[in-house]
């Protein structure tokens, strides 16, 4: 299937490893030009080289995406380099495990900043360029916890469900301008982080497959797909909604 995004400009944050990296690779394989960021330079340069090996035009920035001014900087640099911005895949590292009654105000603020406000900032900065183009695709990487909260991950549960509620409000405001907004909700995937946590990789999703689903969500044929939260979880969520 032709995803129809060759030449489109994509910004994928937190993308030197794991699900962000896989998303950037899948978009580049479809011919998109790609901006990526991460805090650690070594892995970022390795992923930049992988993207270039696919023939992609790449802009790679060492950056903490959760810093308050970073969304504006990343979007500005992407537009300066490529002349516009068509696709946003907003991703950031997840918060640490925490039992519900043990979380501190500071932990809540940090989780909300990283896993809610950062995505809102990125969308806010990206949308004017998408409106100018009359076309846009936004995919927020969250977690299957928005459908089925995960015991012991109260910070992830509270921040990501808040983002989902915000996205449901934002998507109808964007759709008339040709911009779709969806969430991709991973279950357990065999990223470095999950393998380090001791998960059984044989029973996890392949990040490369997840990246291809993100690329489809950001594709031309996904024109009428908006305001959805798509689980990619190997049937982990048992709820009906
Ligand atoms: P990962 O393998 O640890 O990769 C995280 C990537 O994000 C790395 O490139 C990391 O690079 C970058 N990053 C982290 N914090 C950043 C920041 N503040 N600024 C810029 N870059 C940052 O993680 P993952 O498994 O792909 O998970 C991605 C997201 O999906 C997380 O929010 C995670 O909680 C969520 N999720 C994952 C799974 C799963 O099974 N993998 C399941 C549900 C939800 P640096 O560290 O160098 O910055």
PDB file of C-alpha atoms and ligand atoms in Angstrom:
ATOM      1  CA  UNK A   1       0.000   0.000   0.000  1.00  0.00           C
ATOM      2  CA  UNK A   2       1.253   3.482  -0.842  1.00  0.00           C
ATOM      3  CA  UNK A   3       0.913   5.563   2.324  1.00  0.00           C
ATOM      4  CA  UNK A   4       1.133   8.747   0.267  1.00  0.00           C
ATOM      5  CA  UNK A   5       3.567  10.570   2.546  1.00  0.00           C
ATOM      6  CA  UNK A   6       6.712  10.673   0.426  1.00  0.00           C
ATOM      7  CA  UNK A   7       8.269  14.118   0.846  1.00  0.00           C
ATOM      8  CA  UNK A   8       6.105  14.975   3.869  1.00  0.00           C
ATOM      9  CA  UNK A   9       7.934  16.486   6.842  1.00  0.00           C
ATOM     10  CA  UNK A  10       7.672  14.583  10.136  1.00  0.00           C
ATOM     11  CA  UNK A  11       8.805  15.480  13.664  1.00  0.00           C
ATOM     12  CA  UNK A  12       9.176  12.451  15.945  1.00  0.00           C
ATOM     13  CA  UNK A  13      10.210  13.246  19.506  1.00  0.00           C
ATOM     14  CA  UNK A  14      12.057  10.925  21.899  1.00  0.00           C
ATOM     15  CA  UNK A  15      13.153   8.905  18.911  1.00  0.00           C
ATOM     16  CA  UNK A  16      16.675   7.527  19.347  1.00  0.00           C
ATOM     17  CA  UNK A  17      15.398   4.195  20.716  1.00  0.00           C
ATOM     18  CA  UNK A  18      12.316   2.084  21.127  1.00  0.00           C
ATOM     19  CA  UNK A  19       8.901   3.062  19.796  1.00  0.00           C
ATOM     20  CA  UNK A  20       9.900   6.591  18.748  1.00  0.00           C
ATOM     21  CA  UNK A  21      12.855   5.303  16.753  1.00  0.00           C
ATOM     22  CA  UNK A  22      10.685   2.631  15.110  1.00  0.00           C
ATOM     23  CA  UNK A  23       8.117   5.285  14.155  1.00  0.00           C
ATOM     24  CA  UNK A  24      10.798   7.514  12.616  1.00  0.00           C
ATOM     25  CA  UNK A  25      12.232   4.569  10.658  1.00  0.00           C
ATOM     26  CA  UNK A  26       8.797   3.575   9.344  1.00  0.00           C
ATOM     27  CA  UNK A  27       8.010   7.138   8.243  1.00  0.00           C
ATOM     28  CA  UNK A  28      11.428   7.464   6.575  1.00  0.00           C
ATOM     29  CA  UNK A  29      10.899   4.153   4.771  1.00  0.00           C
ATOM     30  CA  UNK A  30       7.775   5.758   3.262  1.00  0.00           C
ATOM     31  CA  UNK A  31       9.841   8.674   1.974  1.00  0.00           C
ATOM     32  CA  UNK A  32       9.156  11.239   4.700  1.00  0.00           C
ATOM     33  CA  UNK A  33      11.771  13.755   5.747  1.00  0.00           C
ATOM     34  CA  UNK A  34      12.305  13.382   9.471  1.00  0.00           C
ATOM     35  CA  UNK A  35      13.273  15.462  12.507  1.00  0.00           C
ATOM     36  CA  UNK A  36      14.116  13.489  15.648  1.00  0.00           C
ATOM     37  CA  UNK A  37      15.326  14.292  19.155  1.00  0.00           C
ATOM     38  CA  UNK A  38      16.595  12.572  22.291  1.00  0.00           C
ATOM     39  CA  UNK A  39      18.741  13.579  25.267  1.00  0.00           C
ATOM     40  CA  UNK A  40      21.617  11.162  24.717  1.00  0.00           C
ATOM     41  CA  UNK A  41      23.770  12.016  21.711  1.00  0.00           C
ATOM     42  CA  UNK A  42      25.318   8.599  21.069  1.00  0.00           C
ATOM     43  CA  UNK A  43      22.082   6.714  20.341  1.00  0.00           C
ATOM     44  CA  UNK A  44      20.643   9.752  18.544  1.00  0.00           C
ATOM     45  CA  UNK A  45      23.529   9.806  16.061  1.00  0.00           C
ATOM     46  CA  UNK A  46      23.195   6.045  15.516  1.00  0.00           C
ATOM     47  CA  UNK A  47      19.500   6.440  14.669  1.00  0.00           C
ATOM     48  CA  UNK A  48      20.243   9.462  12.487  1.00  0.00           C
ATOM     49  CA  UNK A  49      22.677   7.264  10.517  1.00  0.00           C
ATOM     50  CA  UNK A  50      20.064   4.486  10.197  1.00  0.00           C
ATOM     51  CA  UNK A  51      17.529   6.976   8.838  1.00  0.00           C
ATOM     52  CA  UNK A  52      20.061   8.372   6.376  1.00  0.00           C
ATOM     53  CA  UNK A  53      20.840   4.829   5.238  1.00  0.00           C
ATOM     54  CA  UNK A  54      17.166   4.594   4.197  1.00  0.00           C
ATOM     55  CA  UNK A  55      17.757   7.638   1.987  1.00  0.00           C
ATOM     56  CA  UNK A  56      15.955  10.032   4.337  1.00  0.00           C
ATOM     57  CA  UNK A  57      16.742  13.684   4.822  1.00  0.00           C
ATOM     58  CA  UNK A  58      17.187  13.903   8.611  1.00  0.00           C
ATOM     59  CA  UNK A  59      17.463  16.611  11.260  1.00  0.00           C
ATOM     60  CA  UNK A  60      18.581  15.263  14.652  1.00  0.00           C
ATOM     61  CA  UNK A  61      18.601  17.407  17.785  1.00  0.00           C
ATOM     62  CA  UNK A  62      20.011  16.616  21.220  1.00  0.00           C
ATOM     63  CA  UNK A  63      17.143  17.856  23.366  1.00  0.00           C
ATOM     64  CA  UNK A  64      14.987  17.139  26.402  1.00  0.00           C
ATOM     65  CA  UNK A  65      11.517  17.335  24.846  1.00  0.00           C
ATOM     66  CA  UNK A  66       9.928  17.954  28.255  1.00  0.00           C
ATOM     67  CA  UNK A  67      11.688  21.314  28.765  1.00  0.00           C
ATOM     68  CA  UNK A  68       9.064  24.095  28.584  1.00  0.00           C
ATOM     69  CA  UNK A  69      10.611  25.902  25.596  1.00  0.00           C
ATOM     70  CA  UNK A  70      11.602  22.776  23.650  1.00  0.00           C
ATOM     71  CA  UNK A  71       8.428  22.192  21.635  1.00  0.00           C
ATOM     72  CA  UNK A  72       8.731  25.638  20.090  1.00  0.00           C
ATOM     73  CA  UNK A  73      12.415  25.102  19.370  1.00  0.00           C
ATOM     74  CA  UNK A  74      11.952  21.670  17.792  1.00  0.00           C
ATOM     75  CA  UNK A  75       9.137  22.845  15.541  1.00  0.00           C
ATOM     76  CA  UNK A  76      11.028  26.020  14.568  1.00  0.00           C
ATOM     77  CA  UNK A  77      14.179  24.048  13.696  1.00  0.00           C
ATOM     78  CA  UNK A  78      12.172  21.517  11.689  1.00  0.00           C
ATOM     79  CA  UNK A  79      10.425  24.242   9.699  1.00  0.00           C
ATOM     80  CA  UNK A  80      13.688  26.086   9.163  1.00  0.00           C
ATOM     81  CA  UNK A  81      15.340  22.932   7.848  1.00  0.00           C
ATOM     82  CA  UNK A  82      12.501  21.500   5.738  1.00  0.00           C
ATOM     83  CA  UNK A  83      10.196  24.439   5.040  1.00  0.00           C
ATOM     84  CA  UNK A  84       7.125  23.124   6.868  1.00  0.00           C
ATOM     85  CA  UNK A  85       5.737  20.445   9.161  1.00  0.00           C
ATOM     86  CA  UNK A  86       3.095  17.890   8.137  1.00  0.00           C
ATOM     87  CA  UNK A  87       3.357  15.031  10.628  1.00  0.00           C
ATOM     88  CA  UNK A  88       3.896  15.084  14.394  1.00  0.00           C
ATOM     89  CA  UNK A  89       4.570  11.945  16.408  1.00  0.00           C
ATOM     90  CA  UNK A  90       4.749  13.084  20.031  1.00  0.00           C
ATOM     91  CA  UNK A  91       6.571  10.708  22.349  1.00  0.00           C
ATOM     92  CA  UNK A  92       8.443  11.009  25.655  1.00  0.00           C
ATOM     93  CA  UNK A  93       9.812   8.657  28.279  1.00  0.00           C
ATOM     94  CA  UNK A  94       7.281   7.212  30.723  1.00  0.00           C
ATOM     95  CA  UNK A  95       7.105   8.142  34.426  1.00  0.00           C
ATOM     96  CA  UNK A  96       8.492   5.813  37.120  1.00  0.00           C
ATOM     97  CA  UNK A  97       6.272   3.222  38.825  1.00  0.00           C
ATOM     98  CA  UNK A  98       4.339   4.594  41.809  1.00  0.00           C
ATOM     99  CA  UNK A  99       1.516   3.276  43.987  1.00  0.00           C
ATOM    100  CA  UNK A 100      -1.501   5.590  43.968  1.00  0.00           C
ATOM    101  CA  UNK A 101      -1.377   6.712  47.597  1.00  0.00           C
ATOM    102  CA  UNK A 102       2.385   7.224  47.660  1.00  0.00           C
ATOM    103  CA  UNK A 103       2.760   9.815  44.891  1.00  0.00           C
ATOM    104  CA  UNK A 104       4.055  13.262  45.780  1.00  0.00           C
ATOM    105  CA  UNK A 105       2.880  16.566  44.322  1.00  0.00           C
ATOM    106  CA  UNK A 106       6.281  16.900  42.619  1.00  0.00           C
ATOM    107  CA  UNK A 107       5.972  13.476  40.963  1.00  0.00           C
ATOM    108  CA  UNK A 108       2.491  14.323  39.698  1.00  0.00           C
ATOM    109  CA  UNK A 109       3.712  17.630  38.265  1.00  0.00           C
ATOM    110  CA  UNK A 110       6.654  15.937  36.519  1.00  0.00           C
ATOM    111  CA  UNK A 111       4.481  13.180  35.023  1.00  0.00           C
ATOM    112  CA  UNK A 112       1.852  15.623  33.809  1.00  0.00           C
ATOM    113  CA  UNK A 113       4.564  17.788  32.270  1.00  0.00           C
ATOM    114  CA  UNK A 114       6.243  14.881  30.456  1.00  0.00           C
ATOM    115  CA  UNK A 115       3.208  12.856  29.401  1.00  0.00           C
ATOM    116  CA  UNK A 116       0.483  15.454  28.973  1.00  0.00           C
ATOM    117  CA  UNK A 117       1.674  19.070  28.730  1.00  0.00           C
ATOM    118  CA  UNK A 118       4.658  18.265  26.486  1.00  0.00           C
ATOM    119  CA  UNK A 119       2.364  16.694  23.888  1.00  0.00           C
ATOM    120  CA  UNK A 120      -0.081  19.605  24.094  1.00  0.00           C
ATOM    121  CA  UNK A 121       2.801  22.056  23.589  1.00  0.00           C
ATOM    122  CA  UNK A 122       4.054  20.116  20.558  1.00  0.00           C
ATOM    123  CA  UNK A 123       0.580  20.037  19.000  1.00  0.00           C
ATOM    124  CA  UNK A 124       0.078  23.755  19.673  1.00  0.00           C
ATOM    125  CA  UNK A 125       3.366  24.593  17.930  1.00  0.00           C
ATOM    126  CA  UNK A 126       2.842  22.210  15.011  1.00  0.00           C
ATOM    127  CA  UNK A 127      -0.757  23.032  14.115  1.00  0.00           C
ATOM    128  CA  UNK A 128      -0.198  26.484  12.543  1.00  0.00           C
ATOM    129  CA  UNK A 129       2.121  24.876   9.970  1.00  0.00           C
ATOM    130  CA  UNK A 130      -0.370  22.089   9.272  1.00  0.00           C
ATOM    131  CA  UNK A 131      -3.197  24.605   8.904  1.00  0.00           C
ATOM    132  CA  UNK A 132      -1.042  26.533   6.462  1.00  0.00           C
ATOM    133  CA  UNK A 133      -0.581  23.345   4.414  1.00  0.00           C
ATOM    134  CA  UNK A 134      -4.248  22.342   4.772  1.00  0.00           C
ATOM    135  CA  UNK A 135      -3.056  18.876   5.780  1.00  0.00           C
ATOM    136  CA  UNK A 136      -1.709  17.375   8.982  1.00  0.00           C
ATOM    137  CA  UNK A 137      -1.294  14.140  10.908  1.00  0.00           C
ATOM    138  CA  UNK A 138      -0.759  14.005  14.659  1.00  0.00           C
ATOM    139  CA  UNK A 139      -0.096  10.771  16.526  1.00  0.00           C
ATOM    140  CA  UNK A 140       0.461  10.822  20.281  1.00  0.00           C
ATOM    141  CA  UNK A 141       2.261   7.765  21.663  1.00  0.00           C
ATOM    142  CA  UNK A 142       0.718   6.942  25.043  1.00  0.00           C
ATOM    143  CA  UNK A 143      -0.058   3.535  26.569  1.00  0.00           C
ATOM    144  CA  UNK A 144      -2.798   0.912  26.738  1.00  0.00           C
ATOM    145  CA  UNK A 145      -3.199   2.201  30.315  1.00  0.00           C
ATOM    146  CA  UNK A 146      -5.625   4.832  29.003  1.00  0.00           C
ATOM    147  CA  UNK A 147      -8.102   1.993  28.422  1.00  0.00           C
ATOM    148  CA  UNK A 148      -7.165  -0.169  31.393  1.00  0.00           C
ATOM    149  CA  UNK A 149      -5.158   1.537  34.157  1.00  0.00           C
ATOM    150  CA  UNK A 150      -2.103  -0.478  35.192  1.00  0.00           C
ATOM    151  CA  UNK A 151      -1.726  -1.238  38.913  1.00  0.00           C
ATOM    152  CA  UNK A 152       1.418   0.398  40.335  1.00  0.00           C
ATOM    153  CA  UNK A 153       1.732   2.900  37.464  1.00  0.00           C
ATOM    154  CA  UNK A 154      -0.491   5.618  38.921  1.00  0.00           C
ATOM    155  CA  UNK A 155       1.597   8.466  37.436  1.00  0.00           C
ATOM    156  CA  UNK A 156       1.325   7.044  33.933  1.00  0.00           C
ATOM    157  CA  UNK A 157      -2.380   6.315  34.398  1.00  0.00           C
ATOM    158  CA  UNK A 158      -3.302   9.831  35.556  1.00  0.00           C
ATOM    159  CA  UNK A 159      -1.210  11.802  33.057  1.00  0.00           C
ATOM    160  CA  UNK A 160      -2.044   9.778  29.943  1.00  0.00           C
ATOM    161  CA  UNK A 161      -5.791   9.673  30.569  1.00  0.00           C
ATOM    162  CA  UNK A 162      -5.681  13.463  30.928  1.00  0.00           C
ATOM    163  CA  UNK A 163      -3.967  13.683  27.548  1.00  0.00           C
ATOM    164  CA  UNK A 164      -6.609  11.411  26.013  1.00  0.00           C
ATOM    165  CA  UNK A 165      -9.391  13.662  27.345  1.00  0.00           C
ATOM    166  CA  UNK A 166      -7.619  16.721  25.915  1.00  0.00           C
ATOM    167  CA  UNK A 167      -7.115  14.983  22.560  1.00  0.00           C
ATOM    168  CA  UNK A 168     -10.816  14.109  22.323  1.00  0.00           C
ATOM    169  CA  UNK A 169     -11.517  17.816  22.721  1.00  0.00           C
ATOM    170  CA  UNK A 170      -8.850  18.957  20.260  1.00  0.00           C
ATOM    171  CA  UNK A 171      -9.462  16.494  17.407  1.00  0.00           C
ATOM    172  CA  UNK A 172     -12.865  17.913  16.331  1.00  0.00           C
ATOM    173  CA  UNK A 173     -11.350  21.405  16.358  1.00  0.00           C
ATOM    174  CA  UNK A 174      -8.632  20.244  13.933  1.00  0.00           C
ATOM    175  CA  UNK A 175     -10.512  17.932  11.584  1.00  0.00           C
ATOM    176  CA  UNK A 176     -12.184  20.676   9.486  1.00  0.00           C
ATOM    177  CA  UNK A 177      -8.678  21.930   8.631  1.00  0.00           C
ATOM    178  CA  UNK A 178      -7.555  18.561   7.237  1.00  0.00           C
ATOM    179  CA  UNK A 179      -5.648  17.627  10.394  1.00  0.00           C
ATOM    180  CA  UNK A 180      -6.193  14.295  12.139  1.00  0.00           C
ATOM    181  CA  UNK A 181      -5.273  13.610  15.756  1.00  0.00           C
ATOM    182  CA  UNK A 182      -5.043  10.082  17.148  1.00  0.00           C
ATOM    183  CA  UNK A 183      -3.379   8.177  19.946  1.00  0.00           C
ATOM    184  CA  UNK A 184      -1.294   5.033  19.467  1.00  0.00           C
ATOM    185  CA  UNK A 185      -1.488   3.015  22.678  1.00  0.00           C
ATOM    186  CA  UNK A 186       1.246   0.400  23.040  1.00  0.00           C
ATOM    187  CA  UNK A 187       0.997  -2.664  25.202  1.00  0.00           C
ATOM    188  CA  UNK A 188       4.230  -4.441  26.086  1.00  0.00           C
ATOM    189  CA  UNK A 189       6.786  -4.094  23.313  1.00  0.00           C
ATOM    190  CA  UNK A 190      10.324  -5.460  23.244  1.00  0.00           C
ATOM    191  CA  UNK A 191      12.169  -2.162  23.468  1.00  0.00           C
ATOM    192  CA  UNK A 192      15.523  -1.942  25.230  1.00  0.00           C
ATOM    193  CA  UNK A 193      13.767  -0.525  28.262  1.00  0.00           C
ATOM    194  CA  UNK A 194      11.295  -3.388  28.519  1.00  0.00           C
ATOM    195  CA  UNK A 195      14.048  -5.970  28.032  1.00  0.00           C
ATOM    196  CA  UNK A 196      16.063  -4.298  30.799  1.00  0.00           C
ATOM    197  CA  UNK A 197      13.017  -4.494  33.045  1.00  0.00           C
ATOM    198  CA  UNK A 198      13.194  -8.259  32.574  1.00  0.00           C
ATOM    199  CA  UNK A 199      10.189  -8.795  30.319  1.00  0.00           C
ATOM    200  CA  UNK A 200       9.797 -11.913  28.203  1.00  0.00           C
ATOM    201  CA  UNK A 201      10.571 -10.533  24.718  1.00  0.00           C
ATOM    202  CA  UNK A 202       9.073 -13.607  23.024  1.00  0.00           C
ATOM    203  CA  UNK A 203       5.623 -12.539  24.233  1.00  0.00           C
ATOM    204  CA  UNK A 204       5.933  -8.843  23.433  1.00  0.00           C
ATOM    205  CA  UNK A 205       5.170  -6.738  20.398  1.00  0.00           C
ATOM    206  CA  UNK A 206       7.897  -5.888  17.889  1.00  0.00           C
ATOM    207  CA  UNK A 207       8.663  -2.125  17.953  1.00  0.00           C
ATOM    208  CA  UNK A 208       9.162  -2.196  14.157  1.00  0.00           C
ATOM    209  CA  UNK A 209       5.550  -3.353  13.710  1.00  0.00           C
ATOM    210  CA  UNK A 210       4.343  -0.623  16.075  1.00  0.00           C
ATOM    211  CA  UNK A 211       6.259   1.955  14.012  1.00  0.00           C
ATOM    212  CA  UNK A 212       4.468   0.793  10.858  1.00  0.00           C
ATOM    213  CA  UNK A 213       1.101   1.252  12.561  1.00  0.00           C
ATOM    214  CA  UNK A 214       2.118   4.787  13.515  1.00  0.00           C
ATOM    215  CA  UNK A 215       3.126   5.412   9.885  1.00  0.00           C
ATOM    216  CA  UNK A 216      -0.312   4.216   8.747  1.00  0.00           C
ATOM    217  CA  UNK A 217      -2.038   6.498  11.274  1.00  0.00           C
ATOM    218  CA  UNK A 218       0.004   9.341   9.716  1.00  0.00           C
ATOM    219  CA  UNK A 219      -0.744   8.307   6.142  1.00  0.00           C
ATOM    220  CA  UNK A 220      -2.842   9.850   3.384  1.00  0.00           C
ATOM    221  CA  UNK A 221      -5.421   6.997   3.366  1.00  0.00           C
ATOM    222  CA  UNK A 222      -5.969   7.546   7.112  1.00  0.00           C
ATOM    223  CA  UNK A 223      -7.697  10.778   6.127  1.00  0.00           C
ATOM    224  CA  UNK A 224     -10.949   9.975   7.971  1.00  0.00           C
ATOM    225  CA  UNK A 225      -9.287   8.371  11.003  1.00  0.00           C
ATOM    226  CA  UNK A 226      -9.342  10.905  13.823  1.00  0.00           C
ATOM    227  CA  UNK A 227     -10.088  11.208  17.536  1.00  0.00           C
ATOM    228  CA  UNK A 228      -9.320   7.524  18.104  1.00  0.00           C
ATOM    229  CA  UNK A 229      -7.030   5.726  20.535  1.00  0.00           C
ATOM    230  CA  UNK A 230      -5.691   2.625  18.837  1.00  0.00           C
ATOM    231  CA  UNK A 231      -4.512  -0.175  21.103  1.00  0.00           C
ATOM    232  CA  UNK A 232      -1.491  -2.114  19.898  1.00  0.00           C
ATOM    233  CA  UNK A 233      -1.439  -4.489  22.820  1.00  0.00           C
ATOM    234  CA  UNK A 234      -1.725  -8.114  21.767  1.00  0.00           C
ATOM    235  CA  UNK A 235      -5.249  -8.364  23.223  1.00  0.00           C
ATOM    236  CA  UNK A 236      -4.136  -7.226  26.688  1.00  0.00           C
ATOM    237  CA  UNK A 237      -7.037  -4.841  27.301  1.00  0.00           C
ATOM    238  CA  UNK A 238     -10.225  -6.691  28.243  1.00  0.00           C
ATOM    239  CA  UNK A 239     -12.604  -3.701  28.318  1.00  0.00           C
ATOM    240  CA  UNK A 240     -15.218  -3.248  25.585  1.00  0.00           C
ATOM    241  CA  UNK A 241     -14.674   0.454  24.833  1.00  0.00           C
TER     242      UNK A 241
HETATM  243  P1  LIG B   1      12.666   3.501  25.422  1.00  0.00           P
HETATM  244  O1  LIG B   1      12.997   2.243  24.690  1.00  0.00           O
HETATM  245  O2  LIG B   1      13.237   3.725  26.789  1.00  0.00           O
HETATM  246  O3  LIG B   1      13.051   4.732  24.481  1.00  0.00           O
HETATM  247  C1  LIG B   1      12.762   6.032  24.910  1.00  0.00           C
HETATM  248  C2  LIG B   1      13.310   7.016  23.893  1.00  0.00           C
HETATM  249  O4  LIG B   1      12.872   8.302  24.273  1.00  0.00           O
HETATM  250  C3  LIG B   1      14.817   7.070  23.859  1.00  0.00           C
HETATM  251  O5  LIG B   1      15.222   7.425  22.563  1.00  0.00           O
HETATM  252  C4  LIG B   1      15.132   8.178  24.851  1.00  0.00           C
HETATM  253  O6  LIG B   1      16.407   8.744  24.595  1.00  0.00           O
HETATM  254  C5  LIG B   1      13.997   9.143  24.510  1.00  0.00           C
HETATM  255  N1  LIG B   1      13.635  10.027  25.605  1.00  0.00           N
HETATM  256  C6  LIG B   1      13.213   9.682  26.843  1.00  0.00           C
HETATM  257  N2  LIG B   1      12.955  10.784  27.559  1.00  0.00           N
HETATM  258  C7  LIG B   1      13.217  11.842  26.762  1.00  0.00           C
HETATM  259  C8  LIG B   1      13.158  13.252  26.938  1.00  0.00           C
HETATM  260  N3  LIG B   1      12.772  13.796  28.107  1.00  0.00           N
HETATM  261  N4  LIG B   1      13.496  14.064  25.897  1.00  0.00           N
HETATM  262  C9  LIG B   1      13.887  13.535  24.721  1.00  0.00           C
HETATM  263  N5  LIG B   1      13.964  12.205  24.502  1.00  0.00           N
HETATM  264  C10 LIG B   1      13.636  11.374  25.507  1.00  0.00           C
HETATM  265  O7  LIG B   1      11.083   3.648  25.646  1.00  0.00           O
HETATM  266  P2  LIG B   1       9.888   2.971  24.811  1.00  0.00           P
HETATM  267  O8  LIG B   1       9.694   1.605  25.352  1.00  0.00           O
HETATM  268  O9  LIG B   1      10.098   3.165  23.369  1.00  0.00           O
HETATM  269  O10 LIG B   1       8.638   3.845  25.334  1.00  0.00           O
HETATM  270  C11 LIG B   1       8.223   5.039  24.685  1.00  0.00           C
HETATM  271  C12 LIG B   1       6.956   5.534  25.384  1.00  0.00           C
HETATM  272  O11 LIG B   1       5.936   4.537  25.287  1.00  0.00           O
HETATM  273  C13 LIG B   1       7.158   5.791  26.880  1.00  0.00           C
HETATM  274  O12 LIG B   1       6.359   6.870  27.302  1.00  0.00           O
HETATM  275  C14 LIG B   1       6.662   4.504  27.500  1.00  0.00           C
HETATM  276  O13 LIG B   1       6.257   4.680  28.852  1.00  0.00           O
HETATM  277  C15 LIG B   1       5.491   4.201  26.586  1.00  0.00           C
HETATM  278  N6  LIG B   1       5.100   2.798  26.618  1.00  0.00           N
HETATM  279  C16 LIG B   1       5.985   1.836  26.259  1.00  0.00           C
HETATM  280  C17 LIG B   1       5.590   0.512  26.311  1.00  0.00           C
HETATM  281  C18 LIG B   1       6.540  -0.593  25.907  1.00  0.00           C
HETATM  282  O14 LIG B   1       6.221  -1.757  26.123  1.00  0.00           O
HETATM  283  N7  LIG B   1       7.701  -0.309  25.338  1.00  0.00           N
HETATM  284  C19 LIG B   1       4.298   0.169  26.752  1.00  0.00           C
HETATM  285  C20 LIG B   1       3.419   1.189  27.096  1.00  0.00           C
HETATM  286  C21 LIG B   1       3.831   2.514  27.036  1.00  0.00           C
HETATM  287  P3  LIG B   1      17.227   9.500  25.778  1.00  0.00           P
HETATM  288  O15 LIG B   1      17.043   8.688  27.020  1.00  0.00           O
HETATM  289  O16 LIG B   1      18.620   9.562  25.275  1.00  0.00           O
HETATM  290  O17 LIG B   1      16.601  10.864  25.879  1.00  0.00           O
END
